[in-house]
Short mmCIF file of C-alpha atoms in Angstrom, two decimals:
data_model
loop_
_atom_site.label_atom_id
_atom_site.label_comp_id
_atom_site.label_asym_id
_atom_site.label_seq_id
_atom_site.Cartn_x
_atom_site.Cartn_y
_atom_site.Cartn_z
CA MET F 3 138.09 -9.60 -86.81
CA ASN F 4 141.56 -9.32 -85.52
CA ARG F 5 142.72 -8.04 -82.28
CA ASP F 6 143.61 -4.35 -83.30
CA ASP F 7 140.16 -4.19 -84.69
CA ALA F 8 138.50 -5.28 -81.33
CA SER F 9 140.87 -3.10 -79.58
CA ILE F 10 139.68 -0.25 -81.49
CA ILE F 11 135.86 -0.75 -81.28
CA ALA F 12 136.63 -1.17 -77.56
CA GLY F 13 138.39 2.46 -77.57
CA ILE F 14 135.82 4.11 -79.84
CA ARG F 15 133.10 2.63 -77.11
CA GLY F 16 135.18 3.63 -74.24
CA THR F 17 135.87 6.95 -72.77
CA ALA F 18 136.42 10.12 -74.49
CA GLU F 19 140.19 9.87 -74.39
CA GLU F 20 140.09 6.28 -75.50
CA ARG F 21 137.62 6.81 -78.65
CA ASP F 22 140.08 9.66 -79.65
CA ALA F 23 142.88 7.28 -79.30
CA ALA F 24 141.17 4.53 -81.26
CA LEU F 25 139.99 6.54 -83.94
CA ALA F 26 143.35 8.55 -84.07
CA PHE F 27 145.15 5.05 -84.36
CA PHE F 28 142.75 3.40 -86.95
CA PHE F 29 143.52 6.43 -89.53
CA ARG F 30 147.25 6.53 -88.69
CA GLN F 31 146.76 2.76 -89.42
CA HIS F 32 145.06 3.07 -92.54
CA ARG F 33 146.50 6.45 -93.97
CA SER F 34 145.45 5.14 -97.44
CA LEU F 35 141.79 5.20 -96.54
CA ARG F 36 141.42 8.59 -97.46
CA ALA F 37 142.95 9.18 -100.63
CA GLN F 38 140.74 5.64 -101.47
CA VAL F 39 137.70 7.46 -100.70
CA ILE F 40 138.65 10.55 -102.54
CA ALA F 41 139.70 8.64 -105.76
CA TYR F 42 136.17 6.51 -105.33
CA VAL F 43 134.03 9.74 -105.55
CA ALA F 44 136.05 11.44 -108.43
CA LYS F 45 135.74 8.28 -110.28
CA SER F 46 132.02 8.14 -109.57
CA GLY F 47 130.90 11.74 -110.57
CA GLY F 48 132.23 13.82 -107.82
CA THR F 49 135.04 16.08 -107.28
CA GLU F 50 138.20 15.83 -105.03
CA HIS F 51 136.18 18.36 -102.73
CA ASP F 52 133.37 16.06 -102.80
CA GLY F 53 135.50 13.31 -101.97
CA GLU F 54 137.08 15.03 -99.17
CA ASP F 55 133.91 15.86 -97.72
CA VAL F 56 132.77 12.46 -98.16
CA PHE F 57 135.71 11.17 -96.12
CA GLN F 58 135.01 13.38 -93.19
CA ASP F 59 131.29 12.54 -93.13
CA ALA F 60 132.37 8.80 -93.18
CA VAL F 61 134.48 9.58 -90.09
CA VAL F 62 131.32 10.63 -88.03
CA LEU F 63 128.91 7.93 -89.29
CA PHE F 64 131.67 5.15 -88.78
CA ASP F 65 132.25 6.37 -85.22
CA ARG F 66 128.66 6.79 -84.66
CA ARG F 67 127.78 3.36 -85.95
CA ILE F 68 130.46 1.71 -83.72
CA ARG F 69 129.19 3.26 -80.90
CA LYS F 70 125.75 2.36 -81.37
CA GLY F 71 126.59 -1.37 -81.94
CA ALA F 72 125.52 -1.02 -85.72
CA PHE F 73 129.01 -2.92 -86.88
CA LYS F 74 127.99 -6.63 -86.85
CA GLU F 75 131.56 -7.53 -87.21
CA GLU F 76 131.23 -9.27 -90.48
CA SER F 77 134.17 -7.42 -92.13
CA SER F 78 137.59 -5.81 -91.03
CA LEU F 79 137.18 -2.01 -90.07
CA SER F 80 138.62 -0.87 -92.90
CA THR F 81 136.11 -2.61 -95.24
CA TYR F 82 133.66 -1.02 -92.87
CA PHE F 83 134.54 2.27 -93.11
CA PHE F 84 134.93 2.12 -96.93
CA SER F 85 131.56 0.76 -97.37
CA ILE F 86 130.20 3.52 -95.17
CA ALA F 87 132.22 6.25 -97.64
CA LYS F 88 130.94 4.41 -100.51
CA PHE F 89 127.27 3.99 -99.66
CA HIS F 90 127.04 7.75 -98.33
CA TRP F 91 128.28 9.03 -101.61
CA ILE F 92 126.25 6.90 -103.65
CA GLY F 93 123.25 8.14 -101.65
CA GLN F 94 124.17 11.79 -101.94
CA HIS F 95 124.91 11.52 -105.44
CA ARG F 96 121.52 9.81 -106.26
CA ARG F 97 120.01 12.89 -104.06
CA ARG F 98 121.59 15.30 -106.24
CA LYS F 99 120.79 13.66 -109.56
CA ILE F 100 117.13 13.27 -108.39
CA MET F 101 117.17 17.22 -107.72
CA GLU F 102 118.52 18.14 -110.76
CA GLU F 103 116.25 16.42 -112.81
CA LEU F 104 113.06 17.82 -110.88
CA PRO F 105 111.16 20.00 -113.61
CA ASP F 106 111.17 23.04 -111.21
CA ARG F 107 115.14 22.86 -110.87
CA ARG F 108 116.10 22.35 -114.62
CA ASP F 109 116.12 26.22 -114.98
CA GLU F 110 118.68 27.00 -111.98
CA LYS F 111 121.92 27.07 -112.29
CA GLY F 112 124.15 24.45 -110.75
CA ASP F 113 123.47 21.32 -108.72
CA VAL F 114 121.20 21.68 -105.34
CA GLY F 115 123.57 19.65 -103.45
CA PRO F 116 124.88 23.20 -101.48
CA GLU F 117 121.31 23.73 -100.92
CA LEU F 118 120.72 20.26 -99.24
CA ASP F 119 124.05 21.11 -97.38
CA TYR F 120 122.77 24.37 -96.33
CA ILE F 121 119.91 23.02 -94.98
CA PHE F 122 121.57 20.69 -92.75
CA GLU F 123 123.78 23.29 -91.86
CA GLU F 124 121.34 25.60 -90.49
CA ARG F 125 120.18 22.45 -88.90
CA LYS F 126 123.48 22.38 -87.00
CA GLN F 127 123.85 26.09 -86.51
CA ILE F 128 120.54 25.96 -84.48
CA PHE F 129 121.86 22.98 -82.26
CA TYR F 130 125.13 24.53 -81.92
CA SER F 131 123.60 27.62 -80.47
CA ALA F 132 121.24 25.92 -78.37
CA LEU F 133 124.42 24.02 -76.95
CA GLU F 134 126.22 27.43 -76.45
CA GLN F 135 123.30 28.33 -74.00
CA ILE F 136 123.67 25.18 -71.94
CA GLY F 137 127.17 26.12 -70.50
CA LYS F 138 130.30 24.14 -70.86
CA LYS F 139 129.55 22.00 -67.74
CA CYS F 140 126.60 20.60 -69.19
CA LYS F 141 127.92 20.16 -72.59
CA GLU F 142 130.68 18.09 -70.93
CA VAL F 143 128.10 16.14 -69.16
CA LEU F 144 125.86 15.38 -71.95
CA GLY F 145 128.88 14.19 -74.43
CA PHE F 146 129.83 11.83 -71.74
CA TYR F 147 126.17 10.70 -71.65
CA MET F 148 126.16 10.48 -75.13
CA LEU F 149 128.98 8.53 -75.16
CA ASP F 150 127.04 6.10 -73.11
CA TYR F 151 129.22 6.87 -69.93
CA LYS F 152 127.68 5.19 -66.69
CA MET F 153 126.57 7.54 -64.43
CA GLU F 154 128.84 6.62 -61.83
CA GLU F 155 131.58 7.34 -64.47
CA ILE F 156 130.17 11.04 -64.94
CA ALA F 157 130.01 11.47 -61.36
CA GLN F 158 133.35 10.32 -60.86
CA ILE F 159 134.93 12.54 -63.68
CA THR F 160 132.70 15.75 -63.20
CA GLY F 161 133.24 15.63 -59.44
CA ARG F 162 129.45 15.05 -58.38
CA GLY F 163 129.03 12.93 -55.23
CA SER F 164 126.86 10.28 -56.84
CA ALA F 165 125.64 8.45 -59.92
CA ALA F 166 121.99 10.09 -58.48
CA MET F 167 123.73 13.48 -58.52
CA ALA F 168 125.14 12.87 -62.11
CA GLN F 169 122.02 11.69 -63.38
CA LYS F 170 120.12 14.46 -62.10
CA ASP F 171 122.70 16.84 -63.60
CA ALA F 172 122.27 15.12 -67.11
CA TYR F 173 118.45 15.27 -66.99
CA LYS F 174 118.90 18.95 -65.82
CA CYS F 175 121.07 19.89 -68.83
CA ARG F 176 118.64 18.25 -71.31
CA MET F 177 116.05 20.36 -69.99
CA LYS F 178 118.06 23.33 -70.26
CA LEU F 179 118.58 22.25 -73.89
CA ARG F 180 115.00 21.85 -74.16
CA ALA F 181 113.82 24.82 -72.23
CA TYR F 182 115.97 26.94 -74.76
CA LEU F 183 114.38 25.16 -77.78
CA LEU F 184 110.86 25.44 -76.22
CA GLN F 185 111.21 29.24 -75.64
CA ARG F 186 111.75 29.55 -79.27
CA PRO F 187 109.05 27.42 -81.41
CA GLN F 188 110.47 28.96 -84.61
CA LEU F 189 113.62 26.97 -84.18
CA LEU F 190 111.47 23.92 -83.03
CA SER F 191 109.19 24.18 -86.40
CA ALA F 192 112.72 24.87 -88.40
CA LEU F 193 113.62 21.47 -86.76
CA GLY F 194 110.63 19.78 -88.12
CA VAL F 195 109.23 19.67 -84.68
CA GLN F 196 105.33 19.39 -84.94
CA LEU F 197 104.02 21.76 -82.26
CA PRO F 198 100.87 20.43 -80.73
CA ASP F 199 97.78 22.53 -80.97
CA ASN F 200 97.39 22.44 -77.07
CA PRO F 201 100.05 24.76 -76.07
CA ASP F 202 99.92 23.63 -72.24
CA LEU F 203 101.83 20.56 -73.27
CA LEU F 204 104.60 22.56 -74.13
CA THR F 205 105.10 23.43 -70.31
CA GLU F 206 103.73 20.62 -68.70
CA MET Z 25 102.07 5.59 -68.65
CA ASN Z 26 102.83 8.54 -66.41
CA ASN Z 27 105.37 11.50 -67.70
CA GLU Z 28 108.50 9.94 -66.12
CA GLU Z 29 107.74 6.32 -67.56
CA LEU Z 30 107.01 8.08 -71.01
CA TYR Z 31 110.39 10.31 -70.82
CA ASP Z 32 112.45 6.86 -69.72
CA LYS Z 33 110.65 4.87 -72.40
CA ILE Z 34 111.16 7.32 -75.11
CA GLU Z 35 115.08 7.78 -74.05
CA ALA Z 36 115.60 3.87 -74.25
CA TYR Z 37 113.62 3.84 -77.72
CA LEU Z 38 115.82 6.11 -79.10
CA LYS Z 39 118.54 4.66 -77.51
CA GLY Z 40 117.94 1.03 -79.21
CA ARG Z 41 117.36 -0.61 -75.63
CA LEU Z 42 114.19 -1.75 -76.34
CA SER Z 43 112.84 -5.07 -77.23
CA GLU Z 44 110.38 -5.40 -80.37
CA GLU Z 45 107.22 -5.78 -78.35
CA GLU Z 46 108.00 -2.55 -76.07
CA ARG Z 47 109.38 -0.57 -79.32
CA ALA Z 48 105.85 -1.38 -80.70
CA ALA Z 49 104.18 -0.45 -77.47
CA VAL Z 50 105.91 2.95 -77.71
CA GLU Z 51 105.37 3.53 -81.57
CA ARG Z 52 101.68 2.81 -80.36
CA GLU Z 53 101.68 5.65 -77.72
CA ILE Z 54 103.49 8.12 -79.89
CA GLN Z 55 100.87 7.59 -82.29
CA THR Z 56 98.04 7.91 -80.17
CA ASN Z 57 98.84 10.53 -77.37
CA PRO Z 58 100.03 14.07 -78.62
CA GLU Z 59 102.05 14.44 -75.24
CA ALA Z 60 103.64 11.59 -76.15
CA ALA Z 61 104.14 12.39 -79.65
CA LEU Z 62 105.64 15.80 -78.62
CA GLU Z 63 108.00 14.29 -75.99
CA PHE Z 64 109.55 11.93 -78.80
CA GLN Z 65 110.12 14.65 -81.15
CA LEU Z 66 111.87 16.68 -78.31
CA GLN Z 67 114.14 13.79 -77.47
CA GLN Z 68 115.05 13.17 -81.09
CA VAL Z 69 115.81 16.72 -81.28
CA GLU Z 70 117.78 16.66 -78.05
CA MET Z 71 119.83 13.61 -79.20
CA GLU Z 72 120.34 15.00 -82.63
CA ALA Z 73 121.76 18.27 -80.97
CA MET Z 74 124.23 16.13 -78.81
CA GLU Z 75 125.18 14.13 -81.70
CA ALA Z 76 126.11 17.43 -83.27
CA MET Z 77 127.74 18.30 -80.55
CA LEU Z 78 130.17 15.24 -80.71
CA GLU Z 79 130.25 15.40 -84.64
CA ARG Z 80 131.96 18.91 -84.30
CA ASP Z 81 134.28 18.08 -81.99
CA LEU Z 82 135.27 14.64 -83.99
CA ARG Z 83 135.45 16.98 -87.25
CA GLY Z 84 138.02 19.18 -85.62
CA LYS Z 85 140.05 16.53 -85.11
CA ILE Z 86 140.17 14.42 -88.26
CA HIS Z 87 143.00 16.39 -89.39
CA GLN Z 88 145.25 16.49 -86.95
CA TRP Z 89 145.00 12.38 -86.76
CA LEU Z 90 145.97 12.25 -90.29
CA GLU Z 91 148.63 14.94 -90.56
CA GLU Z 92 150.61 13.95 -87.17
CA ASP Z 93 153.42 11.80 -87.90
CA GLU Z 94 154.36 10.72 -84.38
CA PRO Z 95 153.90 7.11 -83.94
CA LEU Z 96 150.85 6.00 -81.65
CA PRO Z 97 150.71 3.14 -79.48
CA PRO Z 98 148.01 0.62 -80.28
CA PRO Z 99 145.07 0.75 -78.35
CA GLU Z 100 145.28 -1.88 -75.04
CA LYS Z 101 145.35 -5.16 -77.11
CA ASP Z 102 144.38 -7.08 -73.79
CA THR Z 103 141.12 -4.68 -73.52
CA PRO Z 104 138.21 -7.42 -74.28
CA THR Z 105 135.65 -5.85 -76.65
CA PRO Z 106 133.69 -3.99 -74.06
CA SER Z 107 129.93 -3.91 -73.18
CA ASN Z 108 127.72 -1.47 -71.58
CA THR Z 109 128.35 -2.97 -68.43
CA SER Z 110 131.95 -2.87 -68.04
CA ARG Z 111 135.04 -0.81 -68.92
CA PRO Z 112 137.85 -2.72 -68.12
CA GLY Z 113 141.64 -0.80 -68.45
CA ARG Z 114 140.23 2.40 -68.21
CA LEU Z 115 139.85 3.40 -64.49
CA TRP Z 116 143.20 5.02 -64.27
CA ILE Z 117 141.95 7.54 -66.64
CA ALA Z 118 138.58 8.17 -64.97
CA ALA Z 119 140.66 8.35 -61.76
CA LEU Z 120 143.15 10.89 -62.96
CA LEU Z 121 140.03 13.10 -64.85
CA GLY Z 122 138.02 12.79 -61.79
CA ALA Z 123 140.79 14.06 -59.58
CA VAL Z 124 141.85 16.72 -62.06
CA VAL Z 125 138.35 17.61 -62.29
CA VAL Z 126 137.28 17.69 -58.59
CA LEU Z 127 140.23 19.42 -57.66
CA ALA Z 128 138.80 22.17 -60.20
CA ALA Z 129 135.16 21.59 -59.07
CA VAL Z 130 136.05 22.13 -55.28
CA ALA Z 131 138.12 25.25 -56.05
CA TRP Z 132 135.59 26.87 -58.25
CA ARG Z 133 132.59 25.33 -55.96
CA MET Z 134 134.53 27.10 -52.85
CA ASP Z 135 134.82 30.12 -54.73
CA TRP Z 136 131.26 30.72 -55.33
CA LEU Z 137 129.61 28.45 -52.44
CA GLY Z 138 131.42 30.26 -49.48
CA TYR Z 139 130.20 28.59 -46.53
CA LYS Z 140 127.95 25.98 -47.93
CA SER Z 141 129.43 22.28 -47.03
CA GLU Z 142 130.67 20.07 -49.48
CA SER Z 143 128.84 17.06 -47.89
CA VAL Z 144 128.34 14.14 -50.16
CA PRO Z 145 124.24 13.76 -50.79
CA THR Z 146 122.49 10.94 -50.23
CA GLU Z 147 123.32 8.21 -52.46
CA LYS Z 148 121.11 5.71 -54.26
CA THR Z 149 122.06 2.19 -54.75
CA PRO Z 150 122.30 0.95 -58.44
CA SER Z 151 118.85 -0.65 -57.85
CA GLU Z 152 117.35 2.49 -56.72
CA LYS Z 153 118.66 4.25 -59.80
CA GLU Z 154 117.45 1.74 -62.41
CA ASN Z 155 114.21 2.00 -60.93
CA SER Z 156 113.96 5.36 -60.11
CA ASN Z 157 111.99 8.31 -61.68
CA GLN Z 158 113.31 11.18 -63.70
CA PRO Z 159 114.66 13.69 -61.25
CA THR Z 160 112.39 16.83 -61.46
CA PRO Z 161 113.76 19.80 -62.92
CA GLY Z 162 115.55 22.35 -60.58
CA PRO Z 163 118.81 24.09 -60.18
CA ILE Z 164 121.76 22.20 -60.88
CA ALA Z 165 124.21 22.47 -58.22
CA GLY Z 166 127.83 22.91 -59.87
CA ILE Z 167 126.72 23.29 -62.97
CA ASP Z 168 127.03 26.42 -65.02
CA GLU Z 169 126.53 28.45 -62.13
CA PRO Z 170 129.57 30.70 -61.83
CA THR Z 171 128.50 33.31 -59.26
CA GLU Z 172 126.42 32.51 -56.30
CA PRO Z 173 122.66 32.31 -56.99
CA GLU Z 174 121.03 35.44 -55.78
CA LYS Z 175 118.53 34.75 -52.84
CA SER Z 176 115.59 37.03 -52.80
CA THR Z 177 115.58 39.17 -49.63
CA THR Z 178 111.71 38.14 -49.31
CA LEU Z 179 112.11 34.49 -49.46
CA PRO Z 180 111.16 33.29 -46.22
CA ASN Z 181 113.91 31.78 -44.45
CA PRO Z 182 113.17 28.10 -43.76
CA GLU Z 183 115.10 27.45 -40.72
CA ILE Z 184 113.43 30.13 -38.41
CA ARG Z 185 110.01 28.33 -39.47
CA PRO Z 186 107.95 26.44 -37.26
CA ALA Z 187 108.39 22.64 -37.78
CA PRO Z 188 105.43 21.09 -39.62
CA GLN Z 189 103.01 19.03 -37.43
CA SER Z 190 103.07 15.69 -37.89
CA PRO Z 191 100.52 14.52 -40.89
CA PRO Z 192 97.37 12.96 -40.04
CA ALA Z 193 97.00 9.45 -39.50
CA ASP Z 194 94.29 9.01 -41.57
CA GLY Z 195 96.14 9.98 -44.56
CA GLY Z 196 93.87 12.87 -45.53
CA MET Z 197 96.94 14.90 -46.61
CA MET Z 198 95.53 18.24 -48.23
CA ALA Z 199 95.18 19.90 -45.03
CA TYR Z 200 98.71 19.13 -43.82
CA ALA Z 201 100.02 20.25 -47.28
CA GLY Z 202 98.36 23.65 -46.66
CA LYS Z 203 100.73 24.03 -43.57
CA LEU Z 204 103.47 23.21 -45.71
CA TYR Z 205 102.59 25.88 -48.51
CA GLU Z 206 104.38 28.67 -49.42
CA ASP Z 207 101.75 31.34 -50.60
CA LEU Z 208 102.75 33.97 -53.60
CA ASP Z 209 104.85 36.69 -52.62
CA LEU Z 210 102.48 39.19 -54.19
CA ASP Z 211 104.16 42.67 -53.74
CA ASN Z 212 107.27 41.14 -55.25
CA THR Z 213 105.10 39.98 -58.43
CA ARG Z 214 103.71 43.44 -58.73
CA LYS Z 215 106.80 45.29 -58.56
CA GLY Z 216 108.13 42.48 -61.26
CA ALA Z 217 105.68 43.80 -64.09
CA PRO Z 218 107.36 46.49 -66.17
CA MET Z 219 105.72 49.97 -65.89
CA GLU Z 220 104.23 50.01 -69.28
CA GLU Z 221 102.39 46.70 -68.87
CA ASP Z 222 101.31 47.77 -65.71
CA GLU Z 223 97.71 47.40 -66.78
CA GLY Z 224 98.30 44.08 -68.46
CA PRO Z 225 97.00 40.81 -67.78
CA LEU Z 226 99.47 40.14 -64.74
CA SER Z 227 98.44 43.43 -62.90
CA GLU Z 228 94.70 42.38 -63.30
CA ALA Z 229 95.27 38.64 -62.39
CA VAL Z 230 97.31 40.02 -58.91
CA ILE Z 231 94.15 42.00 -58.03
CA ALA Z 232 92.08 38.76 -58.80
CA TYR Z 233 94.46 36.56 -56.85
CA LYS Z 234 94.20 39.21 -53.95
CA LYS Z 235 90.45 39.13 -54.36
CA GLU Z 236 90.65 34.92 -54.22
CA GLN Z 237 88.88 35.08 -57.51
CA TYR Z 238 91.10 32.09 -58.74
CA HIS Z 239 89.06 31.29 -61.76
CA GLN Z 240 89.32 34.85 -63.19
CA ALA Z 241 93.10 35.20 -62.37
CA LEU Z 242 93.82 31.65 -64.12
CA GLN Z 243 92.01 33.22 -67.17
CA LEU Z 244 94.31 36.43 -66.98
CA LEU Z 245 97.32 34.69 -66.63
CA ASN Z 246 96.56 32.32 -69.56
CA ALA Z 247 96.68 35.18 -71.65
CA VAL Z 248 100.07 36.19 -70.64
CA SER Z 249 102.60 35.49 -73.86
CA GLU Z 250 105.48 33.32 -73.32
CA GLY Z 251 107.77 36.06 -74.72
CA ASN Z 252 107.14 39.19 -72.30
CA GLY Z 253 109.58 39.98 -69.41
CA TYR Z 254 107.31 38.82 -66.51
CA ALA Z 255 106.36 34.95 -67.94
CA ILE Z 256 108.04 33.40 -65.10
CA ARG Z 257 106.20 35.32 -62.56
CA ALA Z 258 103.04 35.05 -64.58
CA LEU Z 259 103.85 31.29 -64.53
CA GLU Z 260 104.74 30.93 -60.94
CA MET Z 261 101.13 32.61 -60.26
CA LYS Z 262 99.58 30.71 -62.06
CA ALA Z 263 101.06 27.61 -60.42
CA HIS Z 264 99.56 29.14 -57.25
CA THR Z 265 96.21 29.60 -58.55
CA LEU Z 266 95.90 26.10 -59.39
CA TYR Z 267 96.93 25.29 -56.39
CA HIS Z 268 94.18 27.42 -54.48
CA LEU Z 269 91.62 25.83 -57.08
CA LYS Z 270 92.83 22.49 -55.74
CA LYS Z 271 94.31 21.29 -59.22
CA TYR Z 272 97.05 19.93 -57.47
CA LYS Z 273 98.28 17.94 -60.53
CA GLU Z 274 98.45 20.85 -62.96
CA SER Z 275 99.81 22.74 -60.18
CA ALA Z 276 102.65 20.62 -59.67
CA ALA Z 277 103.47 20.41 -63.13
CA ALA Z 278 103.23 24.68 -63.24
CA PHE Z 279 105.86 24.62 -60.00
CA ALA Z 280 107.72 21.63 -62.26
CA ALA Z 281 107.84 24.34 -64.75
CA VAL Z 282 109.03 27.32 -62.71
CA ALA Z 283 111.58 25.19 -61.42
CA ALA Z 284 112.95 23.94 -64.51
CA THR Z 285 113.80 27.88 -65.30
CA GLU Z 286 116.50 27.39 -62.64
CA LEU Z 287 116.31 31.27 -61.77
CA PRO Z 288 116.33 32.32 -58.02
CA PRO Z 289 114.45 32.76 -56.08
CA PHE Z 290 111.88 31.28 -58.16
CA ALA Z 291 112.95 27.78 -58.65
CA GLU Z 292 113.97 26.66 -55.26
CA ARG Z 293 110.75 27.54 -53.85
CA ALA Z 294 108.60 26.02 -56.95
CA GLN Z 295 110.40 23.13 -56.13
CA TRP Z 296 109.44 23.21 -52.66
CA ASN Z 297 105.47 23.77 -53.55
CA GLN Z 298 105.78 21.01 -56.16
CA LEU Z 299 106.71 18.86 -53.11
CA VAL Z 300 103.28 20.72 -51.28
CA CYS Z 301 101.30 19.57 -54.18
CA TYR Z 302 102.52 15.82 -54.28
CA THR Z 303 101.72 15.98 -50.47
CA ALA Z 304 97.87 17.09 -51.21
CA GLN Z 305 97.51 14.30 -53.46
CA TYR Z 306 99.43 11.71 -51.23
CA PRO Z 307 99.76 8.77 -51.13
CA ALA Z 308 98.52 8.64 -54.92
CA THR Z 309 101.63 10.56 -55.71
CA LYS Z 310 104.17 8.58 -53.52
CA ALA Z 311 106.62 7.77 -56.15
CA ALA Z 312 107.03 11.92 -57.35
CA PHE Z 313 106.93 12.64 -53.75
CA ASP Z 314 109.49 10.58 -52.69
CA GLU Z 315 111.67 11.38 -55.41
CA LEU Z 316 111.31 15.11 -55.24
CA LEU Z 317 112.06 14.94 -51.25
CA ALA Z 318 115.16 12.78 -51.88
CA VAL Z 319 116.24 15.44 -54.15
CA LEU Z 320 115.82 18.33 -51.82
CA ILE Z 321 117.39 16.30 -49.19
CA ALA Z 322 120.35 15.45 -51.44
CA ASP Z 323 120.90 18.93 -51.79
CA THR Z 324 122.42 20.65 -48.73
CA GLY Z 325 122.48 24.00 -50.15
CA HIS Z 326 118.63 24.06 -51.20
CA THR Z 327 116.77 26.57 -49.45
CA TYR Z 328 114.43 24.24 -48.29
CA HIS Z 329 116.80 21.36 -47.35
CA GLU Z 330 115.71 21.68 -43.56
CA ARG Z 331 112.28 21.57 -44.19
CA ALA Z 332 112.62 18.52 -46.38
CA LEU Z 333 114.85 16.94 -43.79
CA GLU Z 334 111.84 17.85 -41.39
CA LEU Z 335 109.21 16.78 -43.54
CA GLN Z 336 110.82 13.10 -44.05
CA LYS Z 337 111.14 12.90 -40.19
CA ARG Z 338 107.28 13.66 -39.22
CA LEU Z 339 106.43 11.54 -42.32
CA SER Z 340 108.18 8.52 -40.70
CA GLU Z 341 106.83 9.25 -37.39
#
């Protein structure tokens, strides 16, 4: 792995600013990646529009996998990115084909890609609506939490007195998010959460 | 595995921080314990929501990165691949950001806190943090509270109450807890019920509660649905009813749920009574007691801060 890649990985796993800077650097350094992904998708049964979507999804997956330590550093980052995009498209394309070939779908016009997209989009909309309820500060704290900031760092950035206070904030912000969802069991059902038979479990 | 351990274990599981053996233990717990199964699902959803937030932010930036032509300096090349334990080379960013946010936060808090002091709360050591349980739900000071929380005029003023007597030396804490307990403000609860629902379960529960018919009150309160306008009051009353029935564990959980609503004036009073419940079960609940007591002591703006300090002093005696 070259030094640029090592620095990019460090940046993506770093602060919010470092992550942005590292991703921006990576995609500007590899401007052709987007065109390569779009060309690959177009060649493999998709459209240019599909290719654009796949590229953007791949950016999200790339960032997430690096943050979670899934990148094993066995290739360059650009190769890794392209393989994420490629397999993402293969999976998406396969699902579409399967859905198209289901007997009860044969009479329907068009493919079911948009339908699946709608389900995922609906899921995201539920999350966005829940996140809107917890407020800007909480979103900021939870963003740091997801980026694996240490509590000391969150405390420093958010102006809280100590790591313990920041930890308390992060927990309460999560509980705010949870409370919003628990008060709306229909949303939890829509998200696939199996609600318990004993309703007391929802309050204890 | 208690609730706090369960929460921590599932969080670590979802963050991929457990050994294979620990993962297997969590999976067994999820399969056999409905509470664990629910906690797991809720944490999964929460993490997905948080990832969705990062994703939306990221998608908003992609085009910007691709379209901007200005040259970018490469990332710090001397920065080693970071671990989760050190982040060299970015302290200055944190410091700068911290300064800006602290200034903004101070200005903002000055606006709504008014006279309240900004003293730094007691900080745990890193090892204490690692070993500590999750903080108990309660109001978030400095988080999304743009206006000063409304204080109920019916709230007891903890500063003018007599100091609690020292706990009994024999460890029988139930009676001592009774001295600390803040009973329900029934008049206020009654006022909270909408007129058209005056004959509903809450009103009947109030009557039963006043007559000290706590089993009946509990039955009536269990019939109050979550969606109505006085569900929080009903939950608070349920917590008190459970307390009178000496079901301290359940009572503490109900008070915790009230505290989690962060609604003044319920939340802080509920936190105090949750502590009282832990006191009644002391020393079995020592860990939870210590944790919550620390929260109240650290929160200098908490209505029961002074009483928490007093309690700590008495316990140390």
